[in-house]
Structures are given as structure tokens and as C-alpha cells.
């Protein structure tokens, strides 16, 4: 794939990638797989949160997203505040210079247009705005691909998100709720499409079953952006309820495997292991969505909080109960035919959760058949996402790609 001048098209990927969040990295992996299959001559690099991890794992050059290395630590000392402020100024020029070197920049999935978890406007929303504004300034096509969005109460954050979306050359969403949220924020979404989360493009694992195993995906959950005043109360209720639930499973003689989706979840795992103190409870050490899918494929049942824990379990075809902290989880479960099996993470009730868990297990065989059917549909729809992306971002190669794809299917 080459530009009009005959040189390879330069494609950037952008986001909080390589920073310990397995869902974000899984979205990147899906997009890199698409680029290598459909546009193998593209020259790809990243502007991201964890450049060392991205460069090592995915073998692409990577640049640090922020000049100031303490960007996501709270600045309290004068020096730290000054450093963060200087970084915000320097990042204007750093981001613009990076964008200018590319014909296309892709933001792969992730909840970049939402604030369902605690978020400050001058963190990632500011970085995304710099990216999209630079793209418009230099004629670089910025694509927000399969992203999540939600209504945002904080006015500065909402303004930055709205302008980022307006300035992007291409937008698609991982659910209808996301598109509706952007429309409500004043973005023209008439041409924006909805496709399944990019993680559905990743290969499904071969199941190595472990009869009786229950995977419990936990999270360092303190509520969302609008819950800051009662964040500790929400966290304590979530943790206490999860401990009670795991303890009840152990009393029934069940093996429990604790899963995470971000490095920040480790203290929750440690607290549960200490409180339950049973050889039946172990912790997985997953470093990718592929690892998480293997864990969930081995289980009889999964109960999980993080969005991409849910996706891994559903894609693996394992009956799943969602500890839902946002509408995106409910929408995902509904899409996959398990909409009845959601439980509010903010108001976790261990007794009610156990009832739902037992109902889910009674319907296990039926729900596994449902998931097989829904996964086939999701795989076709995510392939359509990549076809649409080629048409929008690489129009000169669209005809060639379609012809090659047709030949590959024919063979």
C-alpha cells in the first residue's frame, strides 16, 4: 500500500497503549492484525502511554504520549505542578509534529469518548483533542475506530470530547449507546457506523476445560467520574460483596480463578486472597486478552466486572454474569443474548448475585449454544468494520483490497 507519490503510507496508532490495560492492548492487537493482513506495506508506529511495552511486544516504533513522565500521578508539590503544566504546553508541539509525519492515525477502540471511570479533562481527553485538532490542521486522517462513548457530566471534559469527535475524519462505535451519546452531545453521527468491539476480531482460544472452575474477574472499582464523593464507600461495598461471593463458592467446593484486566487491579486480588485464604482460590497472571480468553475458556462459568473481561468470556463461549458498572456492559450482554445476567457493581449484593449465578449455571448448555451463534454474527460484523475502514482511510487501495479478499475467500 503506497501513497500517491509511491511511498508507503505512514499509519500511526494512538492511545493509552502498553500501560497495563489488557483491553486497550487487545484493541491495538486487532488493528495491527488488520493492517498487516490488508495493508502489509503500511509503515506503522505508535504514540502511546507505554512505548517500551508496545515496541517490545508488537515490534513497532513507539513514542511516549506525554512529555511529563508523571502525567497520571496527582501533582501536589510545586515542582510536579510546574512539570505537568510545562508538559501540557510541550505536548501541543510534540503531538502536532508526530501527527504531521502520518497520512493516517488510528485510535483503536477503547472508551476514549466516555468518563465512566474517574477522568480529569486535562489528562487523556486533552491528549485526544490535540491529536484530532492536529489531524485537521495537517490533513492527516484521524480515525476513532470502534470506540466507546457515554454521556459526560463534567463540562470541560464534555467539550474536549465533543470537539475531538467533530474533528476526526472517521468515527465508528462499539455499540448503539455510544453513537447515541455522541449525537446527544451535538456530534453529527449520520454517517457513523456501529460494529462489535474490536476484540471480537482476535482469534478464539482452544478450550482446555477445568470442570467446576469459576472465573471471577475483579476490578479496582471506585465508581465513575460523578461518584468521586463516595468513591471509597462504593469500593468497600464492591470488595466486601465480591469476598462474600467468592467465599460462598469455596464453601460449595468450587475452584475459583481470579482475573484482572489492568495492573491497578492487583490490590483487589490480594485483598480477596487474604480474606478467603483457601487453596481453592488462585490468581491468574494474564498479560494479554489471549491469556484471559484461555482462562475463561477453561471455566464452567465467569463472573466479571471489566468490560474486556466480559468480552473474553463471551467470545470464549462461556456463560457469563456481568458485574456491570456502565451501560456499555449491559449493551454487550444484551448483544450476546445474556442481557438477563447483569448485576450492578455499585450495589453488589452477594446473596442476589449467588441467585443469579445459580440461575445462569442451570441454563449453561442453552447459553453456550446462544453464544456460539452470536459469536459467528460478531465475527462477520467486525470484518465489515475493517472493510469500511479500508474504504474510508485507504480509498486508493480499496479496489485492490476487495479483489485480494475475494481471491482469498475463493481459495
mmCIF file of C-alpha atoms in Angstrom:
data_model
loop_
_atom_site.group_PDB
_atom_site.id
_atom_site.type_symbol
_atom_site.label_atom_id
_atom_site.label_comp_id
_atom_site.label_asym_id
_atom_site.label_seq_id
_atom_site.Cartn_x
_atom_site.Cartn_y
_atom_site.Cartn_z
ATOM 1 C CA UNK A 1 0.000 0.000 0.000
ATOM 2 C CA UNK A 2 1.576 3.261 -1.154
ATOM 3 C CA UNK A 3 0.606 6.915 -1.210
ATOM 4 C CA UNK A 4 0.040 8.913 -4.381
ATOM 5 C CA UNK A 5 3.768 9.653 -4.506
ATOM 6 C CA UNK A 6 4.645 5.959 -4.480
ATOM 7 C CA UNK A 7 5.946 5.864 -0.900
ATOM 8 C CA UNK A 8 4.424 3.526 1.721
ATOM 9 C CA UNK A 9 1.532 5.030 3.645
ATOM 10 C CA UNK A 10 2.535 6.032 7.161
ATOM 11 C CA UNK A 11 -0.018 4.926 9.765
ATOM 12 C CA UNK A 12 0.093 5.935 13.437
ATOM 13 C CA UNK A 13 -1.759 4.264 16.299
ATOM 14 C CA UNK A 14 -2.607 6.393 19.322
ATOM 15 C CA UNK A 15 -3.848 5.843 22.864
ATOM 16 C CA UNK A 16 -3.189 4.581 26.371
ATOM 17 C CA UNK A 17 -1.496 1.501 24.949
ATOM 18 C CA UNK A 18 1.171 -0.555 26.701
ATOM 19 C CA UNK A 19 0.113 0.988 30.022
ATOM 20 C CA UNK A 20 -1.134 -2.179 31.716
ATOM 21 C CA UNK A 21 -4.737 -2.229 30.454
ATOM 22 C CA UNK A 22 -5.268 -5.526 28.608
ATOM 23 C CA UNK A 23 -8.422 -4.340 26.852
ATOM 24 C CA UNK A 24 -6.667 -1.364 25.286
ATOM 25 C CA UNK A 25 -3.790 -3.551 24.128
ATOM 26 C CA UNK A 26 -6.211 -6.134 22.732
ATOM 27 C CA UNK A 27 -7.837 -3.423 20.605
ATOM 28 C CA UNK A 28 -4.401 -2.425 19.335
ATOM 29 C CA UNK A 29 -3.585 -6.046 18.536
ATOM 30 C CA UNK A 30 -6.774 -6.359 16.483
ATOM 31 C CA UNK A 31 -5.972 -3.226 14.455
ATOM 32 C CA UNK A 32 -2.359 -4.279 13.871
ATOM 33 C CA UNK A 33 -3.644 -7.663 12.669
ATOM 34 C CA UNK A 34 -5.939 -5.883 10.215
ATOM 35 C CA UNK A 35 -3.155 -3.597 8.937
ATOM 36 C CA UNK A 36 -0.714 -6.482 8.455
ATOM 37 C CA UNK A 37 -3.308 -8.570 6.603
ATOM 38 C CA UNK A 38 -4.982 -5.884 4.481
ATOM 39 C CA UNK A 39 -2.229 -3.249 4.154
ATOM 40 C CA UNK A 40 1.090 -5.049 4.696
ATOM 41 C CA UNK A 41 3.192 -2.282 3.157
ATOM 42 C CA UNK A 42 1.983 0.350 5.631
ATOM 43 C CA UNK A 43 4.675 1.787 7.887
ATOM 44 C CA UNK A 44 3.229 1.735 11.415
ATOM 45 C CA UNK A 45 4.315 3.394 14.642
ATOM 46 C CA UNK A 46 2.654 4.470 17.911
ATOM 47 C CA UNK A 47 2.221 7.477 20.180
ATOM 48 C CA UNK A 48 1.176 5.826 23.411
ATOM 49 C CA UNK A 49 1.261 5.582 27.186
ATOM 50 C CA UNK A 50 3.756 2.700 27.405
ATOM 51 C CA UNK A 51 6.126 2.941 24.434
ATOM 52 C CA UNK A 52 8.640 0.399 25.738
ATOM 53 C CA UNK A 53 5.969 -2.291 26.160
ATOM 54 C CA UNK A 54 4.392 -1.569 22.753
ATOM 55 C CA UNK A 55 7.732 -1.567 20.926
ATOM 56 C CA UNK A 56 8.800 -4.828 22.571
ATOM 57 C CA UNK A 57 5.531 -6.706 22.194
ATOM 58 C CA UNK A 58 4.350 -5.533 18.783
ATOM 59 C CA UNK A 59 7.683 -4.757 17.090
ATOM 60 C CA UNK A 60 6.740 -1.219 16.024
ATOM 61 C CA UNK A 61 8.490 2.067 16.880
ATOM 62 C CA UNK A 62 6.724 3.852 19.735
ATOM 63 C CA UNK A 63 6.910 7.347 21.244
ATOM 64 C CA UNK A 64 5.799 8.416 24.706
ATOM 65 C CA UNK A 65 2.379 10.116 24.689
ATOM 66 C CA UNK A 66 3.283 12.715 27.332
ATOM 67 C CA UNK A 67 6.467 14.723 27.774
ATOM 68 C CA UNK A 68 5.948 14.711 31.560
ATOM 69 C CA UNK A 69 6.526 11.188 32.864
ATOM 70 C CA UNK A 70 4.398 11.676 35.989
ATOM 71 C CA UNK A 71 1.295 12.588 33.958
ATOM 72 C CA UNK A 72 -1.082 10.190 35.724
ATOM 73 C CA UNK A 73 0.193 10.798 39.247
ATOM 74 C CA UNK A 74 -1.532 13.509 41.297
ATOM 75 C CA UNK A 75 0.675 16.610 41.340
ATOM 76 C CA UNK A 76 0.897 18.183 44.808
ATOM 77 C CA UNK A 77 4.408 19.654 45.061
ATOM 78 C CA UNK A 78 5.184 22.920 43.237
ATOM 79 C CA UNK A 79 7.807 21.213 41.066
ATOM 80 C CA UNK A 80 5.419 18.494 39.977
ATOM 81 C CA UNK A 81 2.675 21.010 39.199
ATOM 82 C CA UNK A 82 5.097 23.105 37.136
ATOM 83 C CA UNK A 83 6.367 19.999 35.335
ATOM 84 C CA UNK A 84 2.854 18.888 34.477
ATOM 85 C CA UNK A 85 1.937 22.372 33.242
ATOM 86 C CA UNK A 86 5.048 22.597 31.074
ATOM 87 C CA UNK A 87 4.302 19.127 29.739
ATOM 88 C CA UNK A 88 0.824 20.223 28.613
ATOM 89 C CA UNK A 89 2.388 23.043 26.596
ATOM 90 C CA UNK A 90 5.150 20.918 25.089
ATOM 91 C CA UNK A 91 2.668 18.149 24.207
ATOM 92 C CA UNK A 92 0.920 20.575 21.817
ATOM 93 C CA UNK A 93 4.057 20.701 19.677
ATOM 94 C CA UNK A 94 5.074 17.062 20.218
ATOM 95 C CA UNK A 95 1.649 15.763 19.188
ATOM 96 C CA UNK A 96 1.454 18.070 16.151
ATOM 97 C CA UNK A 97 4.929 17.032 14.968
ATOM 98 C CA UNK A 98 4.059 13.335 15.308
ATOM 99 C CA UNK A 99 0.697 13.645 13.541
ATOM 100 C CA UNK A 100 2.253 15.600 10.676
ATOM 101 C CA UNK A 101 4.508 12.640 9.805
ATOM 102 C CA UNK A 102 1.483 10.397 9.019
ATOM 103 C CA UNK A 103 -1.200 10.087 6.363
ATOM 104 C CA UNK A 104 -3.478 8.164 8.741
ATOM 105 C CA UNK A 105 -3.768 7.900 12.543
ATOM 106 C CA UNK A 106 -5.993 5.234 14.118
ATOM 107 C CA UNK A 107 -7.316 5.333 17.671
ATOM 108 C CA UNK A 108 -8.077 1.626 18.192
ATOM 109 C CA UNK A 109 -11.218 1.009 20.250
ATOM 110 C CA UNK A 110 -11.105 1.865 23.955
ATOM 111 C CA UNK A 111 -13.576 4.083 25.814
ATOM 112 C CA UNK A 112 -11.924 7.280 24.572
ATOM 113 C CA UNK A 113 -15.193 9.260 24.397
ATOM 114 C CA UNK A 114 -16.523 8.349 27.825
ATOM 115 C CA UNK A 115 -15.902 9.106 31.507
ATOM 116 C CA UNK A 116 -17.483 6.049 33.091
ATOM 117 C CA UNK A 117 -14.346 5.739 35.241
ATOM 118 C CA UNK A 118 -12.620 8.646 37.035
ATOM 119 C CA UNK A 119 -11.083 11.015 34.485
ATOM 120 C CA UNK A 120 -9.700 14.566 34.510
ATOM 121 C CA UNK A 121 -10.229 16.766 31.425
ATOM 122 C CA UNK A 122 -6.542 17.669 31.159
ATOM 123 C CA UNK A 123 -5.498 14.025 31.047
ATOM 124 C CA UNK A 124 -6.410 11.828 28.109
ATOM 125 C CA UNK A 125 -9.335 13.995 26.821
ATOM 126 C CA UNK A 126 -6.834 16.845 26.281
ATOM 127 C CA UNK A 127 -4.403 14.491 24.507
ATOM 128 C CA UNK A 128 -7.155 13.206 22.217
ATOM 129 C CA UNK A 129 -8.194 16.768 21.377
ATOM 130 C CA UNK A 130 -4.594 17.651 20.467
ATOM 131 C CA UNK A 131 -4.478 14.606 18.188
ATOM 132 C CA UNK A 132 -7.721 15.382 16.360
ATOM 133 C CA UNK A 133 -7.003 19.107 16.049
ATOM 134 C CA UNK A 134 -3.534 18.352 14.646
ATOM 135 C CA UNK A 135 -5.050 15.908 12.177
ATOM 136 C CA UNK A 136 -7.448 18.557 10.903
ATOM 137 C CA UNK A 137 -4.638 21.129 10.717
ATOM 138 C CA UNK A 138 -2.238 18.967 8.712
ATOM 139 C CA UNK A 139 -4.696 16.940 6.631
ATOM 140 C CA UNK A 140 -3.920 13.674 8.433
ATOM 141 C CA UNK A 141 -6.948 11.363 8.515
ATOM 142 C CA UNK A 142 -7.667 10.604 12.198
ATOM 143 C CA UNK A 143 -9.964 7.616 12.746
ATOM 144 C CA UNK A 144 -11.738 6.779 16.010
ATOM 145 C CA UNK A 145 -12.368 3.090 15.330
ATOM 146 C CA UNK A 146 -14.863 1.034 17.345
ATOM 147 C CA UNK A 147 -14.669 3.419 20.297
ATOM 148 C CA UNK A 148 -16.883 3.676 23.351
ATOM 149 C CA UNK A 149 -18.748 6.850 24.306
ATOM 150 C CA UNK A 150 -21.133 7.885 27.072
ATOM 151 C CA UNK A 151 -22.854 10.983 28.405
ATOM 152 C CA UNK A 152 -20.375 13.165 30.309
ATOM 153 C CA UNK A 153 -21.441 15.440 33.157
ATOM 154 C CA UNK A 154 -18.209 17.439 33.588
ATOM 155 C CA UNK A 155 -18.377 20.412 31.182
ATOM 156 C CA UNK A 156 -14.654 20.773 30.306
ATOM 157 C CA UNK A 157 -14.339 17.024 29.660
ATOM 158 C CA UNK A 158 -17.531 17.021 27.597
ATOM 159 C CA UNK A 159 -16.308 19.955 25.482
ATOM 160 C CA UNK A 160 -12.946 18.314 24.747
ATOM 161 C CA UNK A 161 -14.585 15.000 23.849
ATOM 162 C CA UNK A 162 -17.178 16.673 21.630
ATOM 163 C CA UNK A 163 -14.580 18.666 19.702
ATOM 164 C CA UNK A 164 -12.308 15.636 19.335
ATOM 165 C CA UNK A 165 -15.141 13.662 17.775
ATOM 166 C CA UNK A 166 -16.102 16.537 15.454
ATOM 167 C CA UNK A 167 -12.521 16.990 14.239
ATOM 168 C CA UNK A 168 -11.930 13.280 13.499
ATOM 169 C CA UNK A 169 -12.131 12.217 9.849
ATOM 170 C CA UNK A 170 -13.771 8.869 10.681
ATOM 171 C CA UNK A 171 -15.781 7.553 13.622
ATOM 172 C CA UNK A 172 -17.291 4.190 14.421
ATOM 173 C CA UNK A 173 -18.621 2.873 17.728
ATOM 174 C CA UNK A 174 -18.713 -0.422 19.604
ATOM 175 C CA UNK A 175 -22.419 -0.086 20.479
ATOM 176 C CA UNK A 176 -25.514 1.969 19.624
ATOM 177 C CA UNK A 177 -25.451 3.633 23.052
ATOM 178 C CA UNK A 178 -22.093 5.204 22.190
ATOM 179 C CA UNK A 179 -23.350 6.657 18.930
ATOM 180 C CA UNK A 180 -26.481 7.957 20.663
ATOM 181 C CA UNK A 181 -24.326 9.591 23.367
ATOM 182 C CA UNK A 182 -22.258 11.473 20.784
ATOM 183 C CA UNK A 183 -25.384 12.577 18.932
ATOM 184 C CA UNK A 184 -26.769 13.911 22.238
ATOM 185 C CA UNK A 185 -23.517 15.845 22.719
ATOM 186 C CA UNK A 186 -24.044 17.628 19.399
ATOM 187 C CA UNK A 187 -21.931 15.494 17.043
ATOM 188 C CA UNK A 188 -23.390 14.698 13.607
ATOM 189 C CA UNK A 189 -23.420 10.889 13.623
ATOM 190 C CA UNK A 190 -25.470 10.367 10.449
ATOM 191 C CA UNK A 191 -22.555 8.624 8.685
ATOM 192 C CA UNK A 192 -21.126 6.881 11.755
ATOM 193 C CA UNK A 193 -21.445 3.092 11.927
ATOM 194 C CA UNK A 194 -21.746 0.660 14.831
ATOM 195 C CA UNK A 195 -19.764 -2.594 14.906
ATOM 196 C CA UNK A 196 -18.839 -5.072 17.669
ATOM 197 C CA UNK A 197 -15.829 -4.327 19.868
ATOM 198 C CA UNK A 198 -12.514 -4.792 18.035
ATOM 199 C CA UNK A 199 -11.552 -7.592 20.431
ATOM 200 C CA UNK A 200 -14.050 -9.824 18.610
ATOM 201 C CA UNK A 201 -11.541 -9.848 15.737
ATOM 202 C CA UNK A 202 -8.975 -11.692 17.864
ATOM 203 C CA UNK A 203 -8.727 -15.479 17.415
ATOM 204 C CA UNK A 204 -10.743 -17.601 19.844
ATOM 205 C CA UNK A 205 -8.671 -19.941 22.041
ATOM 206 C CA UNK A 206 -8.809 -23.713 22.129
ATOM 207 C CA UNK A 207 -10.622 -24.628 25.321
ATOM 208 C CA UNK A 208 -8.784 -26.719 27.919
ATOM 209 C CA UNK A 209 -11.658 -27.345 30.276
ATOM 210 C CA UNK A 210 -11.319 -27.462 34.042
ATOM 211 C CA UNK A 211 -14.648 -28.859 35.322
ATOM 212 C CA UNK A 212 -16.220 -26.905 38.161
ATOM 213 C CA UNK A 213 -13.941 -23.879 37.722
ATOM 214 C CA UNK A 214 -15.442 -20.398 38.180
ATOM 215 C CA UNK A 215 -13.504 -17.375 36.913
ATOM 216 C CA UNK A 216 -14.181 -14.158 38.845
ATOM 217 C CA UNK A 217 -12.929 -11.036 37.091
ATOM 218 C CA UNK A 218 -12.277 -8.252 39.599
ATOM 219 C CA UNK A 219 -11.524 -4.568 39.299
ATOM 220 C CA UNK A 220 -10.137 -1.722 41.385
ATOM 221 C CA UNK A 221 -13.595 -0.200 41.230
ATOM 222 C CA UNK A 222 -14.424 3.130 42.884
ATOM 223 C CA UNK A 223 -17.368 4.227 40.736
ATOM 224 C CA UNK A 224 -17.284 6.714 37.880
ATOM 225 C CA UNK A 225 -16.425 10.343 37.283
ATOM 226 C CA UNK A 226 -19.599 11.519 39.021
ATOM 227 C CA UNK A 227 -19.066 9.258 42.079
ATOM 228 C CA UNK A 228 -15.900 10.836 43.476
ATOM 229 C CA UNK A 229 -17.584 11.954 46.718
ATOM 230 C CA UNK A 230 -18.498 8.381 47.649
ATOM 231 C CA UNK A 231 -15.721 6.514 45.848
ATOM 232 C CA UNK A 232 -14.430 4.749 48.965
ATOM 233 C CA UNK A 233 -17.923 3.683 50.034
ATOM 234 C CA UNK A 234 -18.556 2.208 46.558
ATOM 235 C CA UNK A 235 -15.196 0.416 46.606
ATOM 236 C CA UNK A 236 -15.755 -1.065 50.061
ATOM 237 C CA UNK A 237 -19.210 -2.387 49.129
ATOM 238 C CA UNK A 238 -17.877 -3.864 45.887
ATOM 239 C CA UNK A 239 -14.921 -5.541 47.599
ATOM 240 C CA UNK A 240 -16.922 -6.866 50.557
ATOM 241 C CA UNK A 241 -19.612 -8.269 48.257
ATOM 242 C CA UNK A 242 -17.048 -9.926 46.000
ATOM 243 C CA UNK A 243 -15.311 -11.514 49.013
ATOM 244 C CA UNK A 244 -18.630 -12.874 50.290
ATOM 245 C CA UNK A 245 -19.436 -14.283 46.856
ATOM 246 C CA UNK A 246 -16.036 -15.979 46.463
ATOM 247 C CA UNK A 247 -16.265 -17.373 49.990
ATOM 248 C CA UNK A 248 -19.696 -18.871 49.204
ATOM 249 C CA UNK A 249 -18.300 -20.555 46.085
ATOM 250 C CA UNK A 250 -15.448 -22.047 48.125
ATOM 251 C CA UNK A 251 -17.912 -23.336 50.732
ATOM 252 C CA UNK A 252 -19.630 -25.169 47.851
ATOM 253 C CA UNK A 253 -16.272 -26.753 46.974
ATOM 254 C CA UNK A 254 -15.778 -24.758 43.770
ATOM 255 C CA UNK A 255 -12.385 -23.776 42.400
ATOM 256 C CA UNK A 256 -12.153 -20.015 41.848
ATOM 257 C CA UNK A 257 -9.724 -18.286 39.494
ATOM 258 C CA UNK A 258 -9.347 -14.517 39.971
ATOM 259 C CA UNK A 259 -8.853 -12.464 36.806
ATOM 260 C CA UNK A 260 -7.869 -8.825 36.277
ATOM 261 C CA UNK A 261 -7.749 -6.538 33.258
ATOM 262 C CA UNK A 262 -5.388 -3.816 34.428
ATOM 263 C CA UNK A 263 -2.266 -3.664 36.579
ATOM 264 C CA UNK A 264 -4.152 -1.445 39.067
ATOM 265 C CA UNK A 265 -6.465 -4.375 39.954
ATOM 266 C CA UNK A 266 -3.717 -6.292 41.801
ATOM 267 C CA UNK A 267 -4.587 -4.946 45.307
ATOM 268 C CA UNK A 268 -8.162 -6.232 44.922
ATOM 269 C CA UNK A 269 -6.871 -9.718 44.124
ATOM 270 C CA UNK A 270 -4.531 -9.566 47.132
ATOM 271 C CA UNK A 271 -7.382 -8.494 49.432
ATOM 272 C CA UNK A 272 -9.615 -11.365 48.288
ATOM 273 C CA UNK A 273 -6.850 -13.968 48.619
ATOM 274 C CA UNK A 274 -6.096 -12.755 52.147
ATOM 275 C CA UNK A 275 -9.760 -12.633 53.209
ATOM 276 C CA UNK A 276 -10.776 -16.044 51.825
ATOM 277 C CA UNK A 277 -7.459 -17.857 52.425
ATOM 278 C CA UNK A 278 -8.247 -21.120 50.635
ATOM 279 C CA UNK A 279 -6.211 -23.320 48.261
ATOM 280 C CA UNK A 280 -9.321 -23.382 46.056
ATOM 281 C CA UNK A 281 -8.788 -19.686 45.195
ATOM 282 C CA UNK A 282 -5.935 -18.776 42.847
ATOM 283 C CA UNK A 283 -4.989 -15.750 40.779
ATOM 284 C CA UNK A 284 -4.272 -15.775 37.048
ATOM 285 C CA UNK A 285 -1.290 -13.880 35.676
ATOM 286 C CA UNK A 286 -2.640 -12.887 32.279
ATOM 287 C CA UNK A 287 -0.585 -10.489 30.166
ATOM 288 C CA UNK A 288 -2.921 -10.260 27.152
ATOM 289 C CA UNK A 289 -6.524 -10.732 26.088
ATOM 290 C CA UNK A 290 -5.418 -14.034 24.568
ATOM 291 C CA UNK A 291 -4.337 -15.185 28.041
ATOM 292 C CA UNK A 292 -7.649 -14.003 29.514
ATOM 293 C CA UNK A 293 -9.628 -15.836 26.826
ATOM 294 C CA UNK A 294 -7.768 -19.068 27.617
ATOM 295 C CA UNK A 295 -8.593 -18.647 31.295
ATOM 296 C CA UNK A 296 -12.289 -18.018 30.629
ATOM 297 C CA UNK A 297 -12.493 -20.832 28.060
ATOM 298 C CA UNK A 298 -11.396 -23.290 30.749
ATOM 299 C CA UNK A 299 -14.159 -22.254 33.157
ATOM 300 C CA UNK A 300 -17.688 -23.546 33.621
ATOM 301 C CA UNK A 301 -18.875 -20.016 34.377
ATOM 302 C CA UNK A 302 -17.464 -16.480 34.523
ATOM 303 C CA UNK A 303 -18.472 -13.560 36.748
ATOM 304 C CA UNK A 304 -16.645 -10.390 35.719
ATOM 305 C CA UNK A 305 -16.562 -6.619 36.073
ATOM 306 C CA UNK A 306 -14.181 -5.190 33.490
ATOM 307 C CA UNK A 307 -15.629 -4.732 30.008
ATOM 308 C CA UNK A 308 -12.898 -6.700 28.248
ATOM 309 C CA UNK A 309 -13.044 -9.493 30.830
ATOM 310 C CA UNK A 310 -16.661 -9.846 29.733
ATOM 311 C CA UNK A 311 -15.709 -9.813 26.054
ATOM 312 C CA UNK A 312 -13.066 -12.500 26.594
ATOM 313 C CA UNK A 313 -15.532 -14.751 28.399
ATOM 314 C CA UNK A 314 -18.317 -14.216 25.860
ATOM 315 C CA UNK A 315 -16.000 -14.744 22.886
ATOM 316 C CA UNK A 316 -14.723 -17.941 24.531
ATOM 317 C CA UNK A 317 -18.368 -19.094 24.645
ATOM 318 C CA UNK A 318 -18.519 -19.376 28.438
ATOM 319 C CA UNK A 319 -21.766 -18.482 30.278
ATOM 320 C CA UNK A 320 -21.098 -15.124 31.906
ATOM 321 C CA UNK A 321 -22.592 -12.894 34.592
ATOM 322 C CA UNK A 322 -21.668 -9.200 34.402
ATOM 323 C CA UNK A 323 -20.941 -7.054 37.434
ATOM 324 C CA UNK A 324 -21.974 -4.033 35.447
ATOM 325 C CA UNK A 325 -20.617 -0.548 36.190
ATOM 326 C CA UNK A 326 -21.801 1.170 32.984
ATOM 327 C CA UNK A 327 -24.439 0.881 30.272
ATOM 328 C CA UNK A 328 -21.805 -0.463 27.860
ATOM 329 C CA UNK A 329 -21.644 -3.719 29.827
ATOM 330 C CA UNK A 330 -25.420 -4.109 29.735
ATOM 331 C CA UNK A 331 -25.433 -3.428 25.972
ATOM 332 C CA UNK A 332 -22.696 -6.009 25.381
ATOM 333 C CA UNK A 333 -24.511 -8.676 27.401
ATOM 334 C CA UNK A 334 -27.740 -7.940 25.558
ATOM 335 C CA UNK A 335 -25.998 -8.174 22.164
ATOM 336 C CA UNK A 336 -24.666 -11.608 23.107
ATOM 337 C CA UNK A 337 -28.019 -12.913 24.397
ATOM 338 C CA UNK A 338 -27.234 -12.743 28.122
ATOM 339 C CA UNK A 339 -28.951 -9.476 28.977
ATOM 340 C CA UNK A 340 -30.742 -11.066 31.951
ATOM 341 C CA UNK A 341 -27.428 -11.766 33.690
ATOM 342 C CA UNK A 342 -26.264 -8.327 34.821
ATOM 343 C CA UNK A 343 -25.719 -7.230 38.429
ATOM 344 C CA UNK A 344 -24.936 -3.621 39.480
ATOM 345 C CA UNK A 345 -21.291 -3.273 40.564
ATOM 346 C CA UNK A 346 -22.092 -0.162 42.614
ATOM 347 C CA UNK A 347 -24.693 -2.037 44.682
ATOM 348 C CA UNK A 348 -23.221 -5.508 44.815
ATOM 349 C CA UNK A 349 -25.449 -7.851 46.825
ATOM 350 C CA UNK A 350 -23.707 -11.190 47.358
ATOM 351 C CA UNK A 351 -26.942 -13.085 48.080
ATOM 352 C CA UNK A 352 -28.685 -11.830 44.937
ATOM 353 C CA UNK A 353 -25.501 -12.418 42.924
ATOM 354 C CA UNK A 354 -25.443 -16.049 44.077
ATOM 355 C CA UNK A 355 -29.058 -16.486 42.981
ATOM 356 C CA UNK A 356 -28.273 -15.103 39.528
ATOM 357 C CA UNK A 357 -25.142 -17.268 39.336
ATOM 358 C CA UNK A 358 -27.131 -20.441 40.058
ATOM 359 C CA UNK A 359 -29.793 -19.490 37.504
ATOM 360 C CA UNK A 360 -27.039 -18.945 34.936
ATOM 361 C CA UNK A 361 -25.467 -22.342 35.627
ATOM 362 C CA UNK A 362 -28.825 -24.094 35.258
ATOM 363 C CA UNK A 363 -29.089 -22.717 31.710
ATOM 364 C CA UNK A 364 -25.426 -23.332 30.841
ATOM 365 C CA UNK A 365 -25.893 -25.677 27.860
ATOM 366 C CA UNK A 366 -28.543 -23.461 26.278
ATOM 367 C CA UNK A 367 -26.471 -20.302 26.752
ATOM 368 C CA UNK A 368 -23.357 -21.891 25.262
ATOM 369 C CA UNK A 369 -25.355 -22.574 22.078
ATOM 370 C CA UNK A 370 -26.566 -18.967 22.061
ATOM 371 C CA UNK A 371 -23.013 -17.670 22.418
ATOM 372 C CA UNK A 372 -21.784 -19.829 19.535
ATOM 373 C CA UNK A 373 -24.424 -18.263 17.271
ATOM 374 C CA UNK A 374 -23.807 -14.694 18.471
ATOM 375 C CA UNK A 375 -20.040 -15.025 18.072
ATOM 376 C CA UNK A 376 -20.437 -16.008 14.419
ATOM 377 C CA UNK A 377 -22.500 -12.865 13.845
ATOM 378 C CA UNK A 378 -19.979 -10.673 15.708
ATOM 379 C CA UNK A 379 -17.071 -12.062 13.650
ATOM 380 C CA UNK A 380 -18.852 -11.169 10.395
ATOM 381 C CA UNK A 381 -19.708 -7.683 11.661
ATOM 382 C CA UNK A 382 -16.183 -6.861 12.802
ATOM 383 C CA UNK A 383 -14.887 -7.940 9.372
ATOM 384 C CA UNK A 384 -17.309 -5.386 7.917
ATOM 385 C CA UNK A 385 -15.723 -2.784 10.214
ATOM 386 C CA UNK A 386 -12.320 -3.381 8.652
ATOM 387 C CA UNK A 387 -13.742 -3.309 5.120
ATOM 388 C CA UNK A 388 -15.367 0.059 5.907
ATOM 389 C CA UNK A 389 -12.084 1.313 7.403
ATOM 390 C CA UNK A 390 -10.174 0.483 4.227
ATOM 391 C CA UNK A 391 -12.758 2.318 2.105
ATOM 392 C CA UNK A 392 -12.627 5.396 4.359
ATOM 393 C CA UNK A 393 -8.894 5.667 5.057
ATOM 394 C CA UNK A 394 -7.193 3.949 2.131
ATOM 395 C CA UNK A 395 -9.500 4.629 -0.847
ATOM 396 C CA UNK A 396 -6.706 4.176 -3.407
ATOM 397 C CA UNK A 397 -6.252 0.578 -2.225
ATOM 398 C CA UNK A 398 -9.907 -0.272 -1.646
ATOM 399 C CA UNK A 399 -10.439 -1.916 -5.036
ATOM 400 C CA UNK A 400 -7.223 -3.919 -4.775
ATOM 401 C CA UNK A 401 -8.036 -4.996 -1.217
ATOM 402 C CA UNK A 402 -11.541 -6.105 -2.199
ATOM 403 C CA UNK A 403 -10.135 -8.121 -5.110
ATOM 404 C CA UNK A 404 -7.485 -9.740 -2.884
ATOM 405 C CA UNK A 405 -10.068 -10.501 -0.199
ATOM 406 C CA UNK A 406 -12.333 -12.119 -2.786
ATOM 407 C CA UNK A 407 -9.483 -14.277 -4.072
ATOM 408 C CA UNK A 408 -8.568 -15.313 -0.508
ATOM 409 C CA UNK A 409 -12.180 -16.335 0.217
ATOM 410 C CA UNK A 410 -12.403 -18.216 -3.104
ATOM 411 C CA UNK A 411 -9.319 -20.253 -2.262
#
